Coordinates of C-alpha atoms in Angstrom, one line a residue:
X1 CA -14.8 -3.6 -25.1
X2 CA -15.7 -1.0 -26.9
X3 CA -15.7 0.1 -30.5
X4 CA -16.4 3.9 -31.5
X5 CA -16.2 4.7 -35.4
X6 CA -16.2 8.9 -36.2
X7 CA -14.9 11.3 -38.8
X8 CA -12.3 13.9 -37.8
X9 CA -12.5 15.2 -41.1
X10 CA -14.4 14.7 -44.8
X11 CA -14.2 11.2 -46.0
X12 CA -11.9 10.3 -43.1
X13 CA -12.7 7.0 -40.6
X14 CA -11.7 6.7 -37.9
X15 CA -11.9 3.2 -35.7
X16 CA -11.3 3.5 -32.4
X17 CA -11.3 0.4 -30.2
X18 CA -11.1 0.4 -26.6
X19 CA -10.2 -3.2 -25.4
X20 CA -10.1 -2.8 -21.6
X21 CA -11.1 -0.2 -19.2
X22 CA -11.1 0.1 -15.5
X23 CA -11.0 2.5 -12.7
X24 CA -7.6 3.2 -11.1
X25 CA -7.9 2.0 -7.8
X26 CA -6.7 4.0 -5.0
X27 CA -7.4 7.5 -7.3
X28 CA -8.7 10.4 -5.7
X29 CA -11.1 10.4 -8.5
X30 CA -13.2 7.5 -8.9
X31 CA -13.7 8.6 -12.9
X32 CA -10.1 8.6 -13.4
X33 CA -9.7 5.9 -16.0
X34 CA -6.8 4.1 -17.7
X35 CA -7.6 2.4 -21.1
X36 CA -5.9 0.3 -23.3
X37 CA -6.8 1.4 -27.3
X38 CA -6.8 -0.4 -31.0
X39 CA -6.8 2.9 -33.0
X40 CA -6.8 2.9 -37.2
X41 CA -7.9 5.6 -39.4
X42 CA -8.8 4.6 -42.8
X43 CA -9.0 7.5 -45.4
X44 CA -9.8 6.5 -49.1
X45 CA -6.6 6.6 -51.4
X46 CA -7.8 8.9 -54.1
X47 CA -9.3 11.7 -51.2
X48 CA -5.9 11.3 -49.5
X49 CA -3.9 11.8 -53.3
X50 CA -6.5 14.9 -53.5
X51 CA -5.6 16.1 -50.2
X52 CA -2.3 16.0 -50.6
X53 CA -2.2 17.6 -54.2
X54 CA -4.1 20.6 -52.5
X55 CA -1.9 20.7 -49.6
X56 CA 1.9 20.9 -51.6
X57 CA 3.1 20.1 -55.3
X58 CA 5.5 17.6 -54.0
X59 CA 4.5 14.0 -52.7
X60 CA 4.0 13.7 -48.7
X61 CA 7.1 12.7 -46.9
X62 CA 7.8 9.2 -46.2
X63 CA 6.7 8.5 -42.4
X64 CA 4.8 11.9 -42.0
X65 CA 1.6 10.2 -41.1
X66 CA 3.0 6.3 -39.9
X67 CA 3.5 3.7 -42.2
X68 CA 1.1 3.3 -45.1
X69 CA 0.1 0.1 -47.1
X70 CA -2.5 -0.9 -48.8
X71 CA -5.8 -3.0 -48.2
X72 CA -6.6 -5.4 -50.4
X73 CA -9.8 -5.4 -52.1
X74 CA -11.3 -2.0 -50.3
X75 CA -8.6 0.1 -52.1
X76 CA -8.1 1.2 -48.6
X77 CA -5.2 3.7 -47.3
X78 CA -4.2 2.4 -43.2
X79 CA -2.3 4.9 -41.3
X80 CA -0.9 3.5 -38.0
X81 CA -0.5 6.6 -35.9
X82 CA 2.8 5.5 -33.5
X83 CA 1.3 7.0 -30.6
X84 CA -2.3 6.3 -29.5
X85 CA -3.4 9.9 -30.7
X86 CA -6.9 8.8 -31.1
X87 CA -7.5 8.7 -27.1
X88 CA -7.9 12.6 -27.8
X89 CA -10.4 12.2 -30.1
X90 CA -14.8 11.4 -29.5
X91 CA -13.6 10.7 -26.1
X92 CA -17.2 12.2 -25.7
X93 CA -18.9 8.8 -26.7
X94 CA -17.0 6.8 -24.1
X95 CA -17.9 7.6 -20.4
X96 CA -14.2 7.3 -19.3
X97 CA -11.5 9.6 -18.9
X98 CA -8.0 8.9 -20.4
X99 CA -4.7 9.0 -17.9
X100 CA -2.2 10.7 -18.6
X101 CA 1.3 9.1 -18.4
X102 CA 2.5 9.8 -14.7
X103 CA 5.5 12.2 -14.5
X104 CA 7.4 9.5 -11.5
X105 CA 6.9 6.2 -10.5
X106 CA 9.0 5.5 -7.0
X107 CA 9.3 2.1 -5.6
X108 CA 10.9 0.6 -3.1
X109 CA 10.7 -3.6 -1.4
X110 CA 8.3 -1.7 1.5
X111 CA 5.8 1.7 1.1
X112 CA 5.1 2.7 4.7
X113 CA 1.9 5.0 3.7
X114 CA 1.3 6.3 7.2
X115 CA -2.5 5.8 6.3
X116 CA -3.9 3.7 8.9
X117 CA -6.3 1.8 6.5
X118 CA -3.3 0.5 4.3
X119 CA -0.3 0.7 6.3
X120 CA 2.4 -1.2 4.9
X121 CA 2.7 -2.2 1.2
X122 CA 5.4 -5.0 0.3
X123 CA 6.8 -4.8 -3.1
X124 CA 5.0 -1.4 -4.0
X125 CA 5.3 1.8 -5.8
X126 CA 4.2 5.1 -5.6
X127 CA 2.5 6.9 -8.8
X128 CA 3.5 10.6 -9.0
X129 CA 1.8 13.4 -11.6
X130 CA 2.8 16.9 -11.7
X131 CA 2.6 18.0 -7.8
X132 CA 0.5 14.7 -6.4
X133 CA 0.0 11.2 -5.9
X134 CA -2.4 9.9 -7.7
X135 CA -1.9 5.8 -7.1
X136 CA -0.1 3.8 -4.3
X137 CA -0.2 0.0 -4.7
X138 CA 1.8 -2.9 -5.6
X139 CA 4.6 -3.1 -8.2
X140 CA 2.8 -5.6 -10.0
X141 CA -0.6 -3.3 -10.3
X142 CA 1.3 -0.1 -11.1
X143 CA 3.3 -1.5 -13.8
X144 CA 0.3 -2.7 -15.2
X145 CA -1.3 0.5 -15.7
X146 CA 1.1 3.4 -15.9
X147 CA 4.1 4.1 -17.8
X148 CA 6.1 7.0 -16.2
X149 CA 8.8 9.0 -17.9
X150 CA 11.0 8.7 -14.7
X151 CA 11.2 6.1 -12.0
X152 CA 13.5 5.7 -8.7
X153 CA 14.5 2.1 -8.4
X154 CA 13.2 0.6 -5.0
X155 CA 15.4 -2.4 -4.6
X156 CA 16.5 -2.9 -0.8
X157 CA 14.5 0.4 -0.3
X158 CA 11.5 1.6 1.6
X159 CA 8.8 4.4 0.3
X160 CA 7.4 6.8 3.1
X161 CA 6.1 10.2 3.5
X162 CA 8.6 12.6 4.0
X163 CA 9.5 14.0 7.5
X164 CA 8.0 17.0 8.8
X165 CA 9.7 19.1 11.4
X166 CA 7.7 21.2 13.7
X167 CA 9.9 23.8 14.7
X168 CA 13.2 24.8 14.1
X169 CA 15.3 28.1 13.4
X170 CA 16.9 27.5 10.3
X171 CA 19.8 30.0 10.1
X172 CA 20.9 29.5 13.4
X173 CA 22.5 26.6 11.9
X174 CA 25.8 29.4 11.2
X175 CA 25.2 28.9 15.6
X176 CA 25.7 25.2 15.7
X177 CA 28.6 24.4 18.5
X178 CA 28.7 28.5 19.4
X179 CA 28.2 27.8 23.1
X180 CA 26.7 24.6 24.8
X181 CA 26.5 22.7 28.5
X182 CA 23.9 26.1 29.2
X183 CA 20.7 26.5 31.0
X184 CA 18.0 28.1 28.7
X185 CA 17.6 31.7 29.9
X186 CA 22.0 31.9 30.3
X187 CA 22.2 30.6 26.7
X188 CA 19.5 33.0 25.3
X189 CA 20.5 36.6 27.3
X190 CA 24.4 35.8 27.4
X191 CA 25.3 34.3 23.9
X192 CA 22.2 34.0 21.5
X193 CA 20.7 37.5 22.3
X194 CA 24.0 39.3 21.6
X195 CA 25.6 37.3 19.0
X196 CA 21.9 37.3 16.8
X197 CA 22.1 41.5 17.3
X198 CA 25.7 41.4 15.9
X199 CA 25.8 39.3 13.4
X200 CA 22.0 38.0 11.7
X201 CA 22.1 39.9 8.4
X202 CA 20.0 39.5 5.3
X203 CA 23.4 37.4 4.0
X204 CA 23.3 35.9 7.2
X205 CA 19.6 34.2 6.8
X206 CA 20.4 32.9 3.5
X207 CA 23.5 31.5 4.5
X208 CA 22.2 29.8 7.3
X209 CA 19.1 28.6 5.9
X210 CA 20.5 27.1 3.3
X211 CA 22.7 25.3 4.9
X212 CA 20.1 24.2 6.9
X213 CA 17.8 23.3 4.0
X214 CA 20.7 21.1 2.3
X215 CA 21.1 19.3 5.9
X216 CA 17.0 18.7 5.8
X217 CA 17.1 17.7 2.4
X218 CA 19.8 15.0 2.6
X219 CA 17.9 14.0 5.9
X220 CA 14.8 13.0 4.5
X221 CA 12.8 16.4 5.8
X222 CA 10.7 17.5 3.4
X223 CA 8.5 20.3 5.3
X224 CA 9.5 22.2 8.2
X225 CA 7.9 25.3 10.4
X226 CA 10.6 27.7 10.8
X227 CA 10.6 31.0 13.1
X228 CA 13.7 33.4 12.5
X229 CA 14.7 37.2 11.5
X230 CA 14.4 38.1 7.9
X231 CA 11.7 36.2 6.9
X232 CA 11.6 37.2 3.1
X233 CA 15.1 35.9 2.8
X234 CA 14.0 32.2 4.6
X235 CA 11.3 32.5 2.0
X236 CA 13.2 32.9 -0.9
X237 CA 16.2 30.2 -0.1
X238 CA 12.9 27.9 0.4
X239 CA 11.3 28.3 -3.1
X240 CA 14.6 28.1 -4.9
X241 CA 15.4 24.7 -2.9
X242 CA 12.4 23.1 -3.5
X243 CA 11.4 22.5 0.0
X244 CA 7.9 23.1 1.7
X245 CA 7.5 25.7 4.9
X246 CA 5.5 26.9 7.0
X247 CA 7.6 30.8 7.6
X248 CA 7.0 32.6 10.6
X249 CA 7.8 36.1 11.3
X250 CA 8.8 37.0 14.3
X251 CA 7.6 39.8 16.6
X252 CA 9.0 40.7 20.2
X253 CA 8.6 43.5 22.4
X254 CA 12.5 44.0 22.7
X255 CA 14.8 45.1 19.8
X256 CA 16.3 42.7 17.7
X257 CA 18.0 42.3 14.3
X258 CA 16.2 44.9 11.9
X259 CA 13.9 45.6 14.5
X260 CA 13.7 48.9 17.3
X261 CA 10.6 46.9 19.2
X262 CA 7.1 45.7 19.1
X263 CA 5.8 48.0 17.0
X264 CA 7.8 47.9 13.7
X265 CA 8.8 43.9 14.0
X266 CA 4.8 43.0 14.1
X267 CA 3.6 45.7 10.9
X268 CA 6.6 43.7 8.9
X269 CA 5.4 40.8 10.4
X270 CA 2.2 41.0 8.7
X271 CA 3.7 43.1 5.8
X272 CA 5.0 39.3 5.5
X273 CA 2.0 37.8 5.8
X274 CA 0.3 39.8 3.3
X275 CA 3.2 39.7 0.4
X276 CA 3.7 35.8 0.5
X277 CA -0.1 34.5 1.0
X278 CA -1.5 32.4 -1.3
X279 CA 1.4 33.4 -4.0
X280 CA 4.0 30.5 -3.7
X281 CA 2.7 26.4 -3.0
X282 CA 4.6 25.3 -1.4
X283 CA 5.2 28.3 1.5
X284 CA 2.9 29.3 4.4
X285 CA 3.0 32.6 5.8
X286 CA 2.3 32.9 9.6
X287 CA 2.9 35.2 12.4
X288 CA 5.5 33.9 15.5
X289 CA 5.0 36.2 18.7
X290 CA 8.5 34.6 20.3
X291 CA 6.8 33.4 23.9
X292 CA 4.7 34.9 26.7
X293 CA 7.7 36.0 28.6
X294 CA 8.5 38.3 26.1
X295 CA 5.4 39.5 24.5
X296 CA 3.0 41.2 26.7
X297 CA -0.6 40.3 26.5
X298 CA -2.2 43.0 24.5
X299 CA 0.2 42.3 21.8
X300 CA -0.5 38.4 21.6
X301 CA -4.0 39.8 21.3
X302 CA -3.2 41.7 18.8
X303 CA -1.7 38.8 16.7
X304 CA -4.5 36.9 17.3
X305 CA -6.6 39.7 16.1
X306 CA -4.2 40.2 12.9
X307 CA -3.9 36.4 12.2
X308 CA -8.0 36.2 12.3
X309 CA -8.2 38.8 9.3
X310 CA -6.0 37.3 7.2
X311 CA -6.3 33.5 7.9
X312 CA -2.9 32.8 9.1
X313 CA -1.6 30.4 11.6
X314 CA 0.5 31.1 14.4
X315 CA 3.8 29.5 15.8
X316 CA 5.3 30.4 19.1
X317 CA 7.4 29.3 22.0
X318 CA 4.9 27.8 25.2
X319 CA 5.6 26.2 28.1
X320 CA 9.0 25.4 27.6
X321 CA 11.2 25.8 30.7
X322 CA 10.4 26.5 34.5
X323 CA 11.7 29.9 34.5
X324 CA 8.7 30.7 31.7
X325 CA 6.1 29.1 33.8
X326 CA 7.9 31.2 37.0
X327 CA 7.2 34.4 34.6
X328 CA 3.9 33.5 33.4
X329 CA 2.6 32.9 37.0
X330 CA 4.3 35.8 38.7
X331 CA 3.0 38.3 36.4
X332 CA -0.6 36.5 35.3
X333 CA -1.0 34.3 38.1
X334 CA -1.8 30.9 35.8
X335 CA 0.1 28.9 33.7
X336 CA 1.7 29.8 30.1
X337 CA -1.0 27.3 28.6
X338 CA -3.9 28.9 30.1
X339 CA -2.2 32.3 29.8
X340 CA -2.4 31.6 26.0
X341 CA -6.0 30.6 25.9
X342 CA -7.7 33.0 27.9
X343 CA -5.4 35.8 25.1
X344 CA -7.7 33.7 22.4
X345 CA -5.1 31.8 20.7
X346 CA -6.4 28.8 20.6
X347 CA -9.0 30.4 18.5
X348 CA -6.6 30.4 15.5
X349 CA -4.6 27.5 13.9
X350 CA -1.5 27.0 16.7
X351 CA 1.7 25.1 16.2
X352 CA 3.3 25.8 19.9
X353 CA 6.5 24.5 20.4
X354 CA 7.8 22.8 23.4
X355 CA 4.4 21.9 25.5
X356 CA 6.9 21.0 28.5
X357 CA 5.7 22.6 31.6
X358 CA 2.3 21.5 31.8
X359 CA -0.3 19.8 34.1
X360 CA -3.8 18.1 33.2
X361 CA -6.0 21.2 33.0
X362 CA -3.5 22.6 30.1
X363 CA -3.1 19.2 28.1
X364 CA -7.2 19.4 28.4
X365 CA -7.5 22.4 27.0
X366 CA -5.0 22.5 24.1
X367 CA -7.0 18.9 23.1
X368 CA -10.0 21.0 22.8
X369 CA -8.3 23.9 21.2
X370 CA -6.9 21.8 18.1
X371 CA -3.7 23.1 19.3
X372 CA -0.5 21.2 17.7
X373 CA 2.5 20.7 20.0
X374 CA 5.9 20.0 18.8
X375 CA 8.0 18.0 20.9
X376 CA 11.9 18.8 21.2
X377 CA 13.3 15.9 23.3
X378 CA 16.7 16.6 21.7
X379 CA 17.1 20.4 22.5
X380 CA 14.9 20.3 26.0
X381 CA 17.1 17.4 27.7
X382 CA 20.1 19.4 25.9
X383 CA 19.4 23.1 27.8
X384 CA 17.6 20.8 31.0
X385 CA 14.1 22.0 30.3
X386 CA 12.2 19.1 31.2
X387 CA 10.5 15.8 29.3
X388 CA 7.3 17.3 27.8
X389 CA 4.0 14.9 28.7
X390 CA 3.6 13.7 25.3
X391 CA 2.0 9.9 26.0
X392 CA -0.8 11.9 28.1
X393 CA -1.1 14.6 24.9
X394 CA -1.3 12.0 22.7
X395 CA -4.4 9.9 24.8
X396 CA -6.1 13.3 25.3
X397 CA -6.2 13.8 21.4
X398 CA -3.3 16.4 21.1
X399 CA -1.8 15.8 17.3
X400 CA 1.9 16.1 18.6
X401 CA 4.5 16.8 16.3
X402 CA 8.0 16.6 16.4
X403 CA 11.2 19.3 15.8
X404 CA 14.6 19.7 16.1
X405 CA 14.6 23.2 17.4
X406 CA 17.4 25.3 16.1
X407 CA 21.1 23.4 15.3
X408 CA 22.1 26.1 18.2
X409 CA 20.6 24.1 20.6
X410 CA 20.5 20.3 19.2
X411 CA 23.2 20.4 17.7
X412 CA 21.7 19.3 14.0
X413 CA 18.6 19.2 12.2
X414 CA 18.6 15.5 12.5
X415 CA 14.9 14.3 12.8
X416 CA 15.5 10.5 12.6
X417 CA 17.7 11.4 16.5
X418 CA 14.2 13.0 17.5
X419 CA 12.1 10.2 16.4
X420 CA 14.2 7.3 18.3
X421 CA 15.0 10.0 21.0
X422 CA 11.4 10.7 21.4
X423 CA 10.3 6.7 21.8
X424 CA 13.2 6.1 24.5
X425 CA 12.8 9.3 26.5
X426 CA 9.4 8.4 27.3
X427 CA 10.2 4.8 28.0
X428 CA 12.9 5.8 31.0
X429 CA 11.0 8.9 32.3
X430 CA 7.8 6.6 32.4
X431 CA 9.4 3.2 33.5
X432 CA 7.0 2.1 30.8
X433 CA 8.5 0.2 27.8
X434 CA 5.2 0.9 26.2
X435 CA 4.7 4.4 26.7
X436 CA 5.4 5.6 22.9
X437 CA 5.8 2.5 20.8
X438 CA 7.9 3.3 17.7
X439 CA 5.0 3.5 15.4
X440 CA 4.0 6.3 17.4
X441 CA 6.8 8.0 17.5
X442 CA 7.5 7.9 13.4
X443 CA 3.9 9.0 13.2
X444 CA 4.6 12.0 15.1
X445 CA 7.6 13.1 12.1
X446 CA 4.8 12.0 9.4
X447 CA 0.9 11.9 9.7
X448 CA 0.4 13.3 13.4
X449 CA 3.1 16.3 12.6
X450 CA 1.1 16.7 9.2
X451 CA -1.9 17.2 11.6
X452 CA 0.0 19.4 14.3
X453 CA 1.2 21.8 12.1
X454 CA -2.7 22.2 10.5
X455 CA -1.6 20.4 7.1
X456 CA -2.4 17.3 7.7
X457 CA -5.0 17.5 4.4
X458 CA -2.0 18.1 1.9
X459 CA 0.8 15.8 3.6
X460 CA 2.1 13.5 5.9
X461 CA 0.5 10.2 4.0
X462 CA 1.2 8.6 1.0
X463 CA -2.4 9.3 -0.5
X464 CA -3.6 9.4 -3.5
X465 CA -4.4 13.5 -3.9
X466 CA -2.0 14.4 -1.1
X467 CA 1.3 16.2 -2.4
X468 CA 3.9 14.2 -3.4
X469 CA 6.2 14.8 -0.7
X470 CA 7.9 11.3 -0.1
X471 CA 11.5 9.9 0.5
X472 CA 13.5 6.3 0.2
X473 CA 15.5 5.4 2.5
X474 CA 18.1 1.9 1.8
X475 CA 18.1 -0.4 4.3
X476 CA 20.2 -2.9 1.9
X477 CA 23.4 -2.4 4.0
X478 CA 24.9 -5.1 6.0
X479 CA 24.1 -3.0 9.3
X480 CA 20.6 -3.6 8.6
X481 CA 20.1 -7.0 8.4
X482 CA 18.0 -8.9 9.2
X483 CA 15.1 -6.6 9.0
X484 CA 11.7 -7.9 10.4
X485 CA 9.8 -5.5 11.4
X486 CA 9.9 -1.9 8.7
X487 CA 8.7 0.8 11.5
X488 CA 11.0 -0.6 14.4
X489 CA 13.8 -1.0 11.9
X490 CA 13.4 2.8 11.0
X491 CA 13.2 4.1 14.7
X492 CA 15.4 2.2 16.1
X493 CA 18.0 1.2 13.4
X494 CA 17.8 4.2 10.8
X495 CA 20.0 6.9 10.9
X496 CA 19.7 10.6 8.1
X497 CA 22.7 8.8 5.9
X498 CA 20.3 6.1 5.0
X499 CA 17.6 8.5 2.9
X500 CA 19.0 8.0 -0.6
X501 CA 16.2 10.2 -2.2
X502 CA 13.7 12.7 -1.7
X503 CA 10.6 14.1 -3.5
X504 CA 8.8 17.5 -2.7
X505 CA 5.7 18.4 -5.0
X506 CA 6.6 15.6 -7.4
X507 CA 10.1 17.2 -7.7
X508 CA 13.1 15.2 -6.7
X509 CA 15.2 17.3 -4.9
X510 CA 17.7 14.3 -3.8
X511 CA 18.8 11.1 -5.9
X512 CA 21.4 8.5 -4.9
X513 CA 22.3 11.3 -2.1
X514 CA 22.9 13.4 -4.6
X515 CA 21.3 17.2 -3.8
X516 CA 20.1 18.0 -7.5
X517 CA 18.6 21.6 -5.8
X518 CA 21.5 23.4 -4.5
X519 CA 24.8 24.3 -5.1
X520 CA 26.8 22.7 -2.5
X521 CA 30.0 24.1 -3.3
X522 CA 28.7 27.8 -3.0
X523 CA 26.9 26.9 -0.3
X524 CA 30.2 25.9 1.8
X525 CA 31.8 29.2 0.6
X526 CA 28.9 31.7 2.3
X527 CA 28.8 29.4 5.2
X528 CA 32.5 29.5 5.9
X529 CA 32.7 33.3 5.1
X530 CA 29.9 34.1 7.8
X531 CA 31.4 31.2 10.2
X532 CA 34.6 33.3 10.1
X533 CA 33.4 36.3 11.4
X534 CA 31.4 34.1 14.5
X535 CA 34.4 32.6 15.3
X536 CA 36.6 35.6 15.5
X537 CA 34.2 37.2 17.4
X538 CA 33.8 34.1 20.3
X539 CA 37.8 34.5 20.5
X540 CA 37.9 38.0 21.3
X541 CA 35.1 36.9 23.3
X542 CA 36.6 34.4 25.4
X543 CA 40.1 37.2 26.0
X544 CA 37.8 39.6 27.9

């Protein structure tokens, strides 16, 4: 305990006792203190009359200081402040630090943290202040110390970090259904090639991106890496939804929407770059050369050149289908992996997409390039790419993420399909029952895609100091019970209708499957305006 006694003004006492401090376990700051306070000012009655005489002609209102009454015997004015406003004042004579009341307190019957030194916490809750979490712990501890103007319930519900999808092409949602049953290279020259120069628009992007935002947000994604046309427009339909990115902008040597060729698409590219860099929190700039089949080397160079200046990761298309390696090896006479390493980009923070075709010299050398690979299981089995070697990745240290790809090609942007999809693929192609156990496989949406996509310091974890990007999913429902096991339950049980709410920065963008970012209704009316036009254009298609 202890008791501090100060003047804040002439004749004025004030009494302020501290009855219990202690360090908030689990803060990122070990001086970050909670306190419980005994506060009293005494002032004597005739200097508060005099003070008040000075101050107006009329008497003080009732209740503008607290309640008064008098001390017997000390002729004594006590003011009882209603809120502790003393913690604000000779805070200089006590060595602690006064917490703030947290802006969100989440809870839920489980908190899956994802950290591996405090994995799963039953009956918890998750402290949230402006854009962070500063405390994780049990109900019975955070309720005991914080007092938060807005809580999610967590009965029947389970806390985790959000999801994080590695790669995906966001407006290509208005694609979804367009043409399917293809082989890559047919899909991408007959229909996606030609449809993307006819119809991807400014109006286009937002459409589609926001549609695929409000299909991410209602899934439980709460970051995503995307790679598409227009990137300012991606950019701006992800700040006003509240979700985090990391935006690529394209560059190819062929023409494309807005674009005559190499040269123009990679000086916007890092006209990009430049404009949104450090200016928004929750967006990441980055460049995205499309693949090695269709960017020669000098200009990968160049990007790695560019993105070295200015600090900026890099996402592209690698190893993904036997007619890319076919290219790669015809034309540079190795394989896309080692193609990409000798160009120097594994010198720069890579999120490469795919990682299908390889053997063990290229899984050995993205390990010891810090090089992030997404997996795709969903859109590679769909357009018969191949089963990327993720088990043998993951041994040789590869942080492996997982993605969706673009709705064109999955057909959603479902990442609870990927996660169970990921953890039986590798079971069947392997014969091995054990080859990615389901904790694997949700660490790949959560902690290991935090790491593949080089953010693995901000989220991915429920942390204190990470950002508050976390979700709650019900598993109340008759279809999930009995529950015994809360990771296998997710993988193998869970499905995107169960994520009742989601949190981005300490914002919650979701509530009882309510979207409290976005205006659905608009939403449906640029979406079936654009959709119209698609559709037209696949029937006159289909006549000729």
């Amino acid at each position: 305990m202890y008791l501090v006694m100060g003047s804040l003004l002439p004749g004025m006492t004030i009494v302020v006792v501290v009855v219990s401090v202690s360090t908030v376990q689990g803060s990122a700051d070990p001086n970050w203190c909670y306190w419980h306070i005994v506060c009293k000012i005494y002032l004597p009655i005739r200097e508060l009359a005099a003070r008040f005489s000075k101050s107006t002609r009329n008497p003080a209102p009732a209740g503008w200081l607290g309640r008064v009454s008098q001390d017997r015997g000390n002729e004594i004015v006590r003011i009882r402040f209603v809120r502790q406003i003393a913690a604000c004042l000779l805070v200089s004579s006590i060595p602690v630090l006064a917490a703030p009341a947290p802006d969100l307190i989440v809870y839920g019957d489980y908190v899956l943290t994802m950290d591996p030194s405090r994995p799963e916490i039953l009956d918890g809750a998750v402290v949230v202040d402006d854009d962070r979490i500063v405390a994780v712990g049990t109900r019975e501890d955070i309720d005991a110390r914080f007092v938060a103007s807005r809580t999610l319930p967590g009965a029947g519900r389970v806390v985790m970090p959000g999801l994080i999808n590695g790669h995906t092409h966001t407006a290509m949602t208005l694609f979804r259904g367009m043409v399917d049953d293809l082989d890559l290279m047919t899909w991408l020259n007959q229909y996606v090639f030609p449809m993307e120069g006819r119809f991807v628009t400014p109006d286009f992007i937002r459409a589609g991106t926001g549609l695929a935002c409000w299909e991410m947000i209602r899934g439980g994604t709460t970051t995503f890496v995307d790679m598409y046309f227009y990137p300012d427009e991606i950019a701006s339909v992800v700040a006003d939804c509240g979700l985090r990115a990391v935006v690529g902008a394209p560059h190819i040597d062929y023409p494309s929407p807005g674009f005559k060729g190499w040269d123009d698409s990679f000086a916007a590219a890092e006209d990009f770059v430049r404009r949104w860099q450090g200016k928004h929190p929750r967006i990441t700039p980055a460049f995205a050369p499309h693949a090695p089949y269709t960017v020669v080397p000098e200009h990968l160079r160049a990007t790695v050149e560019k993105a070295a200046e200015l600090q900026a990761p890099i996402t592209m298309h690698l190893a993904e289908a036997p007619a890319e390696t076919e290219f790669v090896s015809e034309h540079y006479q190795t394989t896309p992996v080692q193609h990409a390493a000798r160009l120097g980009m594994f010198e720069q923070p890579l999120i490469a997409a795919h990682m299908v075709q390889l053997n063990a010299e290229d899984i050995a050398l993205t390990a010891q390039g810090g090089v992030g690979a997404i997996h795709n299981p969903t859109s590679n089995m769909k357009l018969g790419a191949g089963i990327s070697p993720v088990p043998e990745m993951l041994a040789a240290g590869v942080n492996v993420g997982l993605g969706t790809d673009g709705a064109a090609s999955n057909n959603d942007l479902d990442l609870w399909e990927e996660i169970r999809m990921a953890a039986l693929l590798h079971k069947v192609a392997s014969g091995d029952p054990t080859a990615l156990p389901a904790g694997q496989a949700l660490a790949m949406a959560t902690r290991l895609g935090a790491a593949a996509i080089h953010m693995g310091d901000k989220v991915g974890q429920l942390k204190p100091g990470l950002q508050a990007d976390l979700i709650q999913v019900a598993v109340d429902k008759t279809r999930h019970q009995p529950l015994y096991d809360v990771t296998s339950h997710l993988v193998y049980v869970l499905d995107s209708t169960d994520v009742v709410s989601t949190v981005v920065a300490g914002t919650v963008l979701m509530e009882e499957r309510r979207v409290l970012s976005m205006d659905e209704a608009a939403l449906r009316k640029a979406v079936a305006e654009r959709s119209a036009e698609i559709r037209a254009a696949l029937a006159q298609q289909a006549k000729q």
